[in-house]
Amino acid sequence: MQKLTQPFVKLSTANAELITRFAQSQDMVDLVNTSAQKYMELAQKTFGGAAASGAQADLIRSLTENYSTFAREHAESLMGMAAEAQARMSQQVADVTKIVNPAGSS
Protein backbone atom coordinates (compact mmCIF):
# COMPACT_ATOMS: atom_id res chain seq x y z
CA MET A 1 0.00 0.00 0.00
CA GLN A 2 2.91 2.31 0.74
CA LYS A 3 4.09 2.00 -2.89
CA LEU A 4 0.72 3.33 -3.99
CA THR A 5 0.63 6.30 -1.60
CA GLN A 6 4.33 7.24 -1.75
CA PRO A 7 4.00 9.40 -4.92
CA PHE A 8 1.14 11.34 -3.29
CA VAL A 9 3.18 11.95 -0.15
CA LYS A 10 6.22 13.06 -2.14
CA LEU A 11 4.09 15.40 -4.30
CA SER A 12 2.47 17.03 -1.26
CA THR A 13 5.80 17.47 0.49
CA ALA A 14 7.53 18.90 -2.57
CA ASN A 15 4.67 21.32 -3.28
CA ALA A 16 4.56 22.49 0.34
CA GLU A 17 8.29 23.22 0.18
CA LEU A 18 7.89 25.13 -3.09
CA ILE A 19 5.02 27.25 -1.82
CA THR A 20 6.97 28.03 1.35
CA ARG A 21 10.01 29.01 -0.70
CA PHE A 22 7.81 31.20 -2.93
CA ALA A 23 6.20 32.88 0.09
CA GLN A 24 9.64 33.54 1.59
CA SER A 25 11.23 34.75 -1.66
CA GLN A 26 12.72 38.23 -1.67
CA ASP A 27 10.01 39.40 -4.07
CA MET A 28 7.29 38.43 -1.60
CA VAL A 29 9.21 39.66 1.47
CA ASP A 30 9.68 43.07 -0.15
CA LEU A 31 6.00 43.20 -1.01
CA VAL A 32 4.96 42.38 2.58
CA ASN A 33 7.45 44.86 4.12
CA THR A 34 6.02 47.90 2.32
CA SER A 35 4.10 50.45 4.33
CA ALA A 36 0.60 49.69 5.63
CA GLN A 37 -0.58 53.02 4.18
CA LYS A 38 -0.12 51.68 0.65
CA TYR A 39 -1.85 48.39 1.32
CA MET A 40 -4.77 48.97 -1.05
CA GLU A 41 -2.46 50.08 -3.88
CA LEU A 42 -0.25 47.05 -3.41
CA ALA A 43 -3.23 44.70 -3.24
CA GLN A 44 -4.29 45.91 -6.68
CA LYS A 45 -0.78 45.46 -8.12
CA THR A 46 0.08 42.17 -6.41
CA PHE A 47 -1.14 39.86 -9.16
CA GLY A 48 0.52 41.84 -11.94
CA GLY A 49 3.78 42.07 -10.00
CA ALA A 50 3.76 38.45 -8.94
CA ALA A 51 2.99 37.27 -12.47
CA ALA A 52 6.05 39.07 -13.80
CA SER A 53 8.34 37.97 -10.97
CA GLY A 54 11.02 35.36 -11.27
CA ALA A 55 9.71 33.78 -8.08
CA GLN A 56 6.37 32.95 -9.65
CA ALA A 57 7.99 31.64 -12.82
CA ASP A 58 10.17 29.37 -10.65
CA LEU A 59 7.11 28.26 -8.67
CA ILE A 60 5.17 27.32 -11.80
CA ARG A 61 8.15 25.52 -13.36
CA SER A 62 8.83 23.61 -10.15
CA LEU A 63 5.17 22.68 -9.63
CA THR A 64 5.10 21.35 -13.19
CA GLU A 65 8.21 19.28 -12.48
CA ASN A 66 6.62 17.96 -9.28
CA TYR A 67 3.47 16.85 -11.09
CA SER A 68 5.57 15.22 -13.82
CA THR A 69 7.58 13.35 -11.20
CA PHE A 70 4.36 12.38 -9.41
CA ALA A 71 2.77 11.07 -12.63
CA ARG A 72 5.88 9.04 -13.48
CA GLU A 73 6.22 7.58 -9.97
CA HIS A 74 2.52 6.82 -9.72
CA ALA A 75 2.56 5.07 -13.10
CA GLU A 76 5.65 3.10 -12.05
CA SER A 77 3.96 2.00 -8.82
CA LEU A 78 0.84 0.92 -10.71
CA MET A 79 2.95 -1.00 -13.24
CA GLY A 80 4.80 -2.67 -10.37
CA MET A 81 1.53 -3.66 -8.75
CA ALA A 82 0.27 -5.04 -12.08
CA ALA A 83 3.46 -7.07 -12.53
CA GLU A 84 3.14 -8.45 -8.99
CA ALA A 85 -0.49 -9.36 -9.60
CA GLN A 86 0.42 -11.10 -12.84
CA ALA A 87 3.18 -13.07 -11.12
CA ARG A 88 0.81 -14.09 -8.31
CA MET A 89 -1.85 -15.10 -10.81
CA SER A 90 0.67 -17.23 -12.75
CA GLN A 91 1.80 -18.88 -9.53
CA GLN A 92 -1.78 -19.59 -8.49
CA VAL A 93 -2.55 -21.11 -11.89
CA ALA A 94 0.55 -23.29 -11.58
CA ASP A 95 -0.46 -24.32 -8.04
CA VAL A 96 -4.01 -25.19 -9.11
CA THR A 97 -2.66 -27.13 -12.09
CA LYS A 98 -0.48 -29.20 -9.74
CA ILE A 99 -3.47 -29.89 -7.49
CA VAL A 100 -5.80 -30.81 -10.38
CA ASN A 101 -3.20 -32.83 -12.24
CA PRO A 102 -0.68 -34.08 -9.65
CA ALA A 103 0.89 -36.63 -11.98
CA GLY A 104 1.69 -33.96 -14.56
CA SER A 105 0.14 -35.98 -17.40
CA SER A 106 -1.77 -34.25 -20.17
CSV table of N, CA and C in Angstrom, one decimal:
chain,number,residue,atom,x,y,z
A,1,MET,N,0.8,-1.2,0.0
A,1,MET,CA,0.0,0.0,0.0
A,1,MET,C,0.9,1.3,0.0
A,2,GLN,N,2.0,1.1,0.7
A,2,GLN,CA,2.9,2.3,0.7
A,2,GLN,C,3.4,2.7,-0.6
A,3,LYS,N,3.6,1.7,-1.5
A,3,LYS,CA,4.1,2.0,-2.9
A,3,LYS,C,3.1,2.8,-3.6
A,4,LEU,N,1.8,2.6,-3.3
A,4,LEU,CA,0.7,3.3,-4.0
A,4,LEU,C,0.6,4.8,-3.5
A,5,THR,N,0.8,5.0,-2.2
A,5,THR,CA,0.6,6.3,-1.6
A,5,THR,C,1.9,7.1,-1.6
A,6,GLN,N,3.1,6.5,-1.8
A,6,GLN,CA,4.3,7.2,-1.8
A,6,GLN,C,4.4,8.4,-2.8
A,7,PRO,N,4.0,8.3,-4.0
A,7,PRO,CA,4.0,9.4,-4.9
A,7,PRO,C,3.1,10.6,-4.4
A,8,PHE,N,2.0,10.3,-3.8
A,8,PHE,CA,1.1,11.3,-3.3
A,8,PHE,C,1.8,12.1,-2.2
A,9,VAL,N,2.5,11.3,-1.3
A,9,VAL,CA,3.2,11.9,-0.1
A,9,VAL,C,4.3,12.8,-0.7
A,10,LYS,N,5.1,12.3,-1.6
A,10,LYS,CA,6.2,13.1,-2.1
A,10,LYS,C,5.7,14.3,-2.8
A,11,LEU,N,4.6,14.2,-3.6
A,11,LEU,CA,4.1,15.4,-4.3
A,11,LEU,C,3.7,16.5,-3.3
A,12,SER,N,2.9,16.1,-2.3
A,12,SER,CA,2.5,17.0,-1.3
A,12,SER,C,3.6,17.7,-0.5
A,13,THR,N,4.6,16.9,-0.2
A,13,THR,CA,5.8,17.5,0.5
A,13,THR,C,6.6,18.4,-0.4
A,14,ALA,N,6.8,18.0,-1.6
A,14,ALA,CA,7.5,18.9,-2.6
A,14,ALA,C,6.8,20.2,-2.8
A,15,ASN,N,5.5,20.1,-3.0
A,15,ASN,CA,4.7,21.3,-3.3
A,15,ASN,C,4.6,22.2,-2.1
A,16,ALA,N,4.5,21.7,-0.9
A,16,ALA,CA,4.6,22.5,0.3
A,16,ALA,C,5.9,23.2,0.5
A,17,GLU,N,7.0,22.6,0.1
A,17,GLU,CA,8.3,23.2,0.2
A,17,GLU,C,8.4,24.3,-0.9
A,18,LEU,N,7.9,24.1,-2.0
A,18,LEU,CA,7.9,25.1,-3.1
A,18,LEU,C,7.1,26.4,-2.7
A,19,ILE,N,5.9,26.1,-2.2
A,19,ILE,CA,5.0,27.2,-1.8
A,19,ILE,C,5.6,28.0,-0.7
A,20,THR,N,6.3,27.3,0.3
A,20,THR,CA,7.0,28.0,1.4
A,20,THR,C,8.1,28.9,0.8
A,21,ARG,N,8.9,28.3,-0.1
A,21,ARG,CA,10.0,29.0,-0.7
A,21,ARG,C,9.5,30.2,-1.5
A,22,PHE,N,8.4,30.1,-2.2
A,22,PHE,CA,7.8,31.2,-2.9
A,22,PHE,C,7.4,32.3,-2.0
A,23,ALA,N,6.7,31.9,-0.9
A,23,ALA,CA,6.2,32.9,0.1
A,23,ALA,C,7.4,33.6,0.8
A,24,GLN,N,8.5,32.9,0.9
A,24,GLN,CA,9.6,33.5,1.6
A,24,GLN,C,10.6,34.2,0.6
A,25,SER,N,10.3,34.2,-0.7
A,25,SER,CA,11.2,34.8,-1.7
A,25,SER,C,11.4,36.3,-1.4
A,26,GLN,N,12.5,36.8,-1.9
A,26,GLN,CA,12.7,38.2,-1.7
A,26,GLN,C,11.6,39.1,-2.3
A,27,ASP,N,11.1,38.7,-3.4
A,27,ASP,CA,10.0,39.4,-4.1
A,27,ASP,C,8.8,39.5,-3.1
A,28,MET,N,8.5,38.4,-2.5
A,28,MET,CA,7.3,38.4,-1.6
A,28,MET,C,7.6,39.1,-0.3
A,29,VAL,N,8.8,39.0,0.2
A,29,VAL,CA,9.2,39.7,1.5
A,29,VAL,C,9.2,41.2,1.3
A,30,ASP,N,9.7,41.6,0.1
A,30,ASP,CA,9.7,43.1,-0.2
A,30,ASP,C,8.3,43.6,-0.3
A,31,LEU,N,7.4,42.8,-0.9
A,31,LEU,CA,6.0,43.2,-1.0
A,31,LEU,C,5.3,43.3,0.4
A,32,VAL,N,5.6,42.4,1.3
A,32,VAL,CA,5.0,42.4,2.6
A,32,VAL,C,5.5,43.5,3.5
A,33,ASN,N,6.8,43.9,3.3
A,33,ASN,CA,7.5,44.9,4.1
A,33,ASN,C,7.1,46.3,3.7
A,34,THR,N,6.4,46.5,2.7
A,34,THR,CA,6.0,47.9,2.3
A,34,THR,C,5.1,48.5,3.3
A,35,SER,N,4.9,49.8,3.3
A,35,SER,CA,4.1,50.4,4.3
A,35,SER,C,2.6,50.0,4.3
A,36,ALA,N,2.0,50.0,5.5
A,36,ALA,CA,0.6,49.7,5.6
A,36,ALA,C,-0.3,50.7,5.0
A,37,GLN,N,0.2,52.0,4.8
A,37,GLN,CA,-0.6,53.0,4.2
A,37,GLN,C,-0.8,52.7,2.7
A,38,LYS,N,0.0,52.0,2.1
A,38,LYS,CA,-0.1,51.7,0.6
A,38,LYS,C,-0.7,50.3,0.4
A,39,TYR,N,-1.3,49.7,1.4
A,39,TYR,CA,-1.9,48.4,1.3
A,39,TYR,C,-2.8,48.2,0.1
A,40,MET,N,-3.8,49.1,0.0
A,40,MET,CA,-4.8,49.0,-1.1
A,40,MET,C,-4.1,49.1,-2.4
A,41,GLU,N,-3.2,49.9,-2.6
A,41,GLU,CA,-2.5,50.1,-3.9
A,41,GLU,C,-1.7,48.8,-4.2
A,42,LEU,N,-1.0,48.3,-3.2
A,42,LEU,CA,-0.2,47.0,-3.4
A,42,LEU,C,-1.2,45.9,-3.7
A,43,ALA,N,-2.3,45.8,-3.0
A,43,ALA,CA,-3.2,44.7,-3.2
A,43,ALA,C,-3.7,44.7,-4.7
A,44,GLN,N,-3.9,45.8,-5.3
A,44,GLN,CA,-4.3,45.9,-6.7
A,44,GLN,C,-3.2,45.5,-7.6
A,45,LYS,N,-1.9,45.7,-7.2
A,45,LYS,CA,-0.8,45.5,-8.1
A,45,LYS,C,-0.2,44.1,-7.9
A,46,THR,N,-0.6,43.4,-6.8
A,46,THR,CA,0.1,42.2,-6.4
A,46,THR,C,0.1,41.1,-7.5
A,47,PHE,N,-1.1,40.9,-8.1
A,47,PHE,CA,-1.1,39.9,-9.2
A,47,PHE,C,-0.3,40.2,-10.4
A,48,GLY,N,-0.3,41.4,-10.8
A,48,GLY,CA,0.5,41.8,-11.9
A,48,GLY,C,2.0,41.7,-11.6
A,49,GLY,N,2.4,42.2,-10.4
A,49,GLY,CA,3.8,42.1,-10.0
A,49,GLY,C,4.2,40.6,-9.8
A,50,ALA,N,3.4,39.8,-9.2
A,50,ALA,CA,3.8,38.4,-8.9
A,50,ALA,C,3.9,37.7,-10.2
A,51,ALA,N,3.0,38.0,-11.2
A,51,ALA,CA,3.0,37.3,-12.5
A,51,ALA,C,4.3,37.5,-13.2
A,52,ALA,N,4.8,38.7,-13.1
A,52,ALA,CA,6.0,39.1,-13.8
A,52,ALA,C,7.3,38.7,-13.0
A,53,SER,N,7.2,38.2,-11.8
A,53,SER,CA,8.3,38.0,-11.0
A,53,SER,C,9.0,36.6,-11.3
A,54,GLY,N,10.3,36.6,-11.1
A,54,GLY,CA,11.0,35.4,-11.3
A,54,GLY,C,10.6,34.3,-10.3
A,55,ALA,N,10.1,34.7,-9.1
A,55,ALA,CA,9.7,33.8,-8.1
A,55,ALA,C,8.5,33.0,-8.5
A,56,GLN,N,7.6,33.7,-9.2
A,56,GLN,CA,6.4,33.0,-9.6
A,56,GLN,C,6.7,32.0,-10.8
A,57,ALA,N,7.6,32.5,-11.7
A,57,ALA,CA,8.0,31.6,-12.8
A,57,ALA,C,8.7,30.4,-12.3
A,58,ASP,N,9.5,30.5,-11.3
A,58,ASP,CA,10.2,29.4,-10.6
A,58,ASP,C,9.1,28.5,-10.0
A,59,LEU,N,8.2,29.0,-9.3
A,59,LEU,CA,7.1,28.3,-8.7
A,59,LEU,C,6.4,27.4,-9.7
A,60,ILE,N,5.9,28.0,-10.8
A,60,ILE,CA,5.2,27.3,-11.8
A,60,ILE,C,6.0,26.2,-12.4
A,61,ARG,N,7.3,26.5,-12.8
A,61,ARG,CA,8.1,25.5,-13.4
A,61,ARG,C,8.3,24.4,-12.4
A,62,SER,N,8.6,24.7,-11.1
A,62,SER,CA,8.8,23.6,-10.2
A,62,SER,C,7.6,22.8,-9.9
A,63,LEU,N,6.4,23.4,-9.8
A,63,LEU,CA,5.2,22.7,-9.6
A,63,LEU,C,4.9,21.7,-10.8
A,64,THR,N,5.2,22.2,-12.0
A,64,THR,CA,5.1,21.4,-13.2
A,64,THR,C,6.0,20.1,-13.1
A,65,GLU,N,7.3,20.4,-12.7
A,65,GLU,CA,8.2,19.3,-12.5
A,65,GLU,C,7.7,18.3,-11.4
A,66,ASN,N,7.1,18.8,-10.3
A,66,ASN,CA,6.6,18.0,-9.3
A,66,ASN,C,5.5,17.1,-9.8
A,67,TYR,N,4.6,17.6,-10.6
A,67,TYR,CA,3.5,16.9,-11.1
A,67,TYR,C,4.0,15.8,-12.1
A,68,SER,N,5.0,16.2,-12.9
A,68,SER,CA,5.6,15.2,-13.8
A,68,SER,C,6.2,14.1,-13.1
A,69,THR,N,7.0,14.4,-12.0
A,69,THR,CA,7.6,13.3,-11.2
A,69,THR,C,6.5,12.5,-10.6
A,70,PHE,N,5.5,13.1,-10.0
A,70,PHE,CA,4.4,12.4,-9.4
A,70,PHE,C,3.7,11.4,-10.4
A,71,ALA,N,3.4,11.9,-11.6
A,71,ALA,CA,2.8,11.1,-12.6
A,71,ALA,C,3.6,9.9,-13.0
A,72,ARG,N,5.0,10.1,-13.1
A,72,ARG,CA,5.9,9.0,-13.5
A,72,ARG,C,5.9,8.0,-12.3
A,73,GLU,N,6.1,8.5,-11.1
A,73,GLU,CA,6.2,7.6,-10.0
A,73,GLU,C,4.9,6.8,-9.7
A,74,HIS,N,3.8,7.5,-9.9
A,74,HIS,CA,2.5,6.8,-9.7
A,74,HIS,C,2.3,5.7,-10.8
A,75,ALA,N,2.7,6.1,-12.0
A,75,ALA,CA,2.6,5.1,-13.1
A,75,ALA,C,3.5,3.9,-12.8
A,76,GLU,N,4.7,4.2,-12.4
A,76,GLU,CA,5.6,3.1,-12.0
A,76,GLU,C,5.1,2.2,-10.9
A,77,SER,N,4.5,2.8,-9.9
A,77,SER,CA,4.0,2.0,-8.8
A,77,SER,C,2.8,1.1,-9.3
A,78,LEU,N,2.0,1.7,-10.2
A,78,LEU,CA,0.8,0.9,-10.7
A,78,LEU,C,1.4,-0.2,-11.6
A,79,MET,N,2.4,0.1,-12.4
A,79,MET,CA,3.0,-1.0,-13.2
A,79,MET,C,3.6,-2.1,-12.4
A,80,GLY,N,4.2,-1.7,-11.3
A,80,GLY,CA,4.8,-2.7,-10.4
A,80,GLY,C,3.7,-3.5,-9.7
A,81,MET,N,2.6,-2.9,-9.3
A,81,MET,CA,1.5,-3.7,-8.8
A,81,MET,C,0.9,-4.6,-9.8
A,82,ALA,N,0.8,-4.2,-11.0
A,82,ALA,CA,0.3,-5.0,-12.1
A,82,ALA,C,1.2,-6.2,-12.3
A,83,ALA,N,2.5,-6.0,-12.3
A,83,ALA,CA,3.5,-7.1,-12.5
A,83,ALA,C,3.4,-8.1,-11.4
A,84,GLU,N,3.3,-7.6,-10.1
A,84,GLU,CA,3.1,-8.4,-9.0
A,84,GLU,C,1.9,-9.3,-9.1
A,85,ALA,N,0.8,-8.6,-9.5
A,85,ALA,CA,-0.5,-9.4,-9.6
A,85,ALA,C,-0.4,-10.4,-10.7
A,86,GLN,N,0.3,-10.1,-11.8
A,86,GLN,CA,0.4,-11.1,-12.8
A,86,GLN,C,1.3,-12.3,-12.4
A,87,ALA,N,2.3,-12.0,-11.6
A,87,ALA,CA,3.2,-13.1,-11.1
A,87,ALA,C,2.4,-13.9,-10.1
A,88,ARG,N,1.6,-13.3,-9.3
A,88,ARG,CA,0.8,-14.1,-8.3
A,88,ARG,C,-0.2,-14.9,-9.0
A,89,MET,N,-0.8,-14.4,-10.1
A,89,MET,CA,-1.8,-15.1,-10.8
A,89,MET,C,-1.2,-16.3,-11.5
A,90,SER,N,0.0,-16.1,-12.1
A,90,SER,CA,0.7,-17.2,-12.8
A,90,SER,C,1.0,-18.3,-11.7
A,91,GLN,N,1.5,-17.9,-10.6
A,91,GLN,CA,1.8,-18.9,-9.5
A,91,GLN,C,0.6,-19.6,-9.1
A,92,GLN,N,-0.5,-18.9,-8.9
A,92,GLN,CA,-1.8,-19.6,-8.5
A,92,GLN,C,-2.3,-20.6,-9.5
A,93,VAL,N,-2.2,-20.2,-10.8
A,93,VAL,CA,-2.6,-21.1,-11.9
A,93,VAL,C,-1.7,-22.4,-11.9
A,94,ALA,N,-0.4,-22.2,-11.7
A,94,ALA,CA,0.6,-23.3,-11.6
A,94,ALA,C,0.2,-24.2,-10.4
A,95,ASP,N,-0.1,-23.6,-9.2
A,95,ASP,CA,-0.5,-24.3,-8.0
A,95,ASP,C,-1.7,-25.1,-8.3
A,96,VAL,N,-2.7,-24.5,-8.9
A,96,VAL,CA,-4.0,-25.2,-9.1
A,96,VAL,C,-3.8,-26.3,-10.1
A,97,THR,N,-3.0,-26.1,-11.1
A,97,THR,CA,-2.7,-27.1,-12.1
A,97,THR,C,-2.0,-28.3,-11.4
A,98,LYS,N,-1.1,-28.1,-10.5
A,98,LYS,CA,-0.5,-29.2,-9.7
A,98,LYS,C,-1.5,-30.0,-8.9
A,99,ILE,N,-2.4,-29.2,-8.3
A,99,ILE,CA,-3.5,-29.9,-7.5
A,99,ILE,C,-4.4,-30.7,-8.4
A,100,VAL,N,-4.8,-30.1,-9.5
A,100,VAL,CA,-5.8,-30.8,-10.4
A,100,VAL,C,-5.2,-32.0,-11.1
A,101,ASN,N,-3.9,-31.8,-11.5
A,101,ASN,CA,-3.2,-32.8,-12.2
A,101,ASN,C,-1.9,-33.1,-11.6
A,102,PRO,N,-1.9,-33.8,-10.4
A,102,PRO,CA,-0.7,-34.1,-9.7
A,102,PRO,C,0.4,-34.9,-10.4
A,103,ALA,N,-0.1,-35.8,-11.3
A,103,ALA,CA,0.9,-36.6,-12.0
A,103,ALA,C,1.6,-35.9,-13.1
A,104,GLY,N,1.1,-34.8,-13.5
A,104,GLY,CA,1.7,-34.0,-14.6
A,104,GLY,C,1.4,-34.5,-15.9
A,105,SER,N,0.5,-35.5,-16.1
A,105,SER,CA,0.1,-36.0,-17.4
A,105,SER,C,-0.9,-35.1,-18.1
A,106,SER,N,-0.8,-35.1,-19.4
A,106,SER,CA,-1.8,-34.2,-20.2
A,106,SER,C,-2.9,-35.0,-20.6
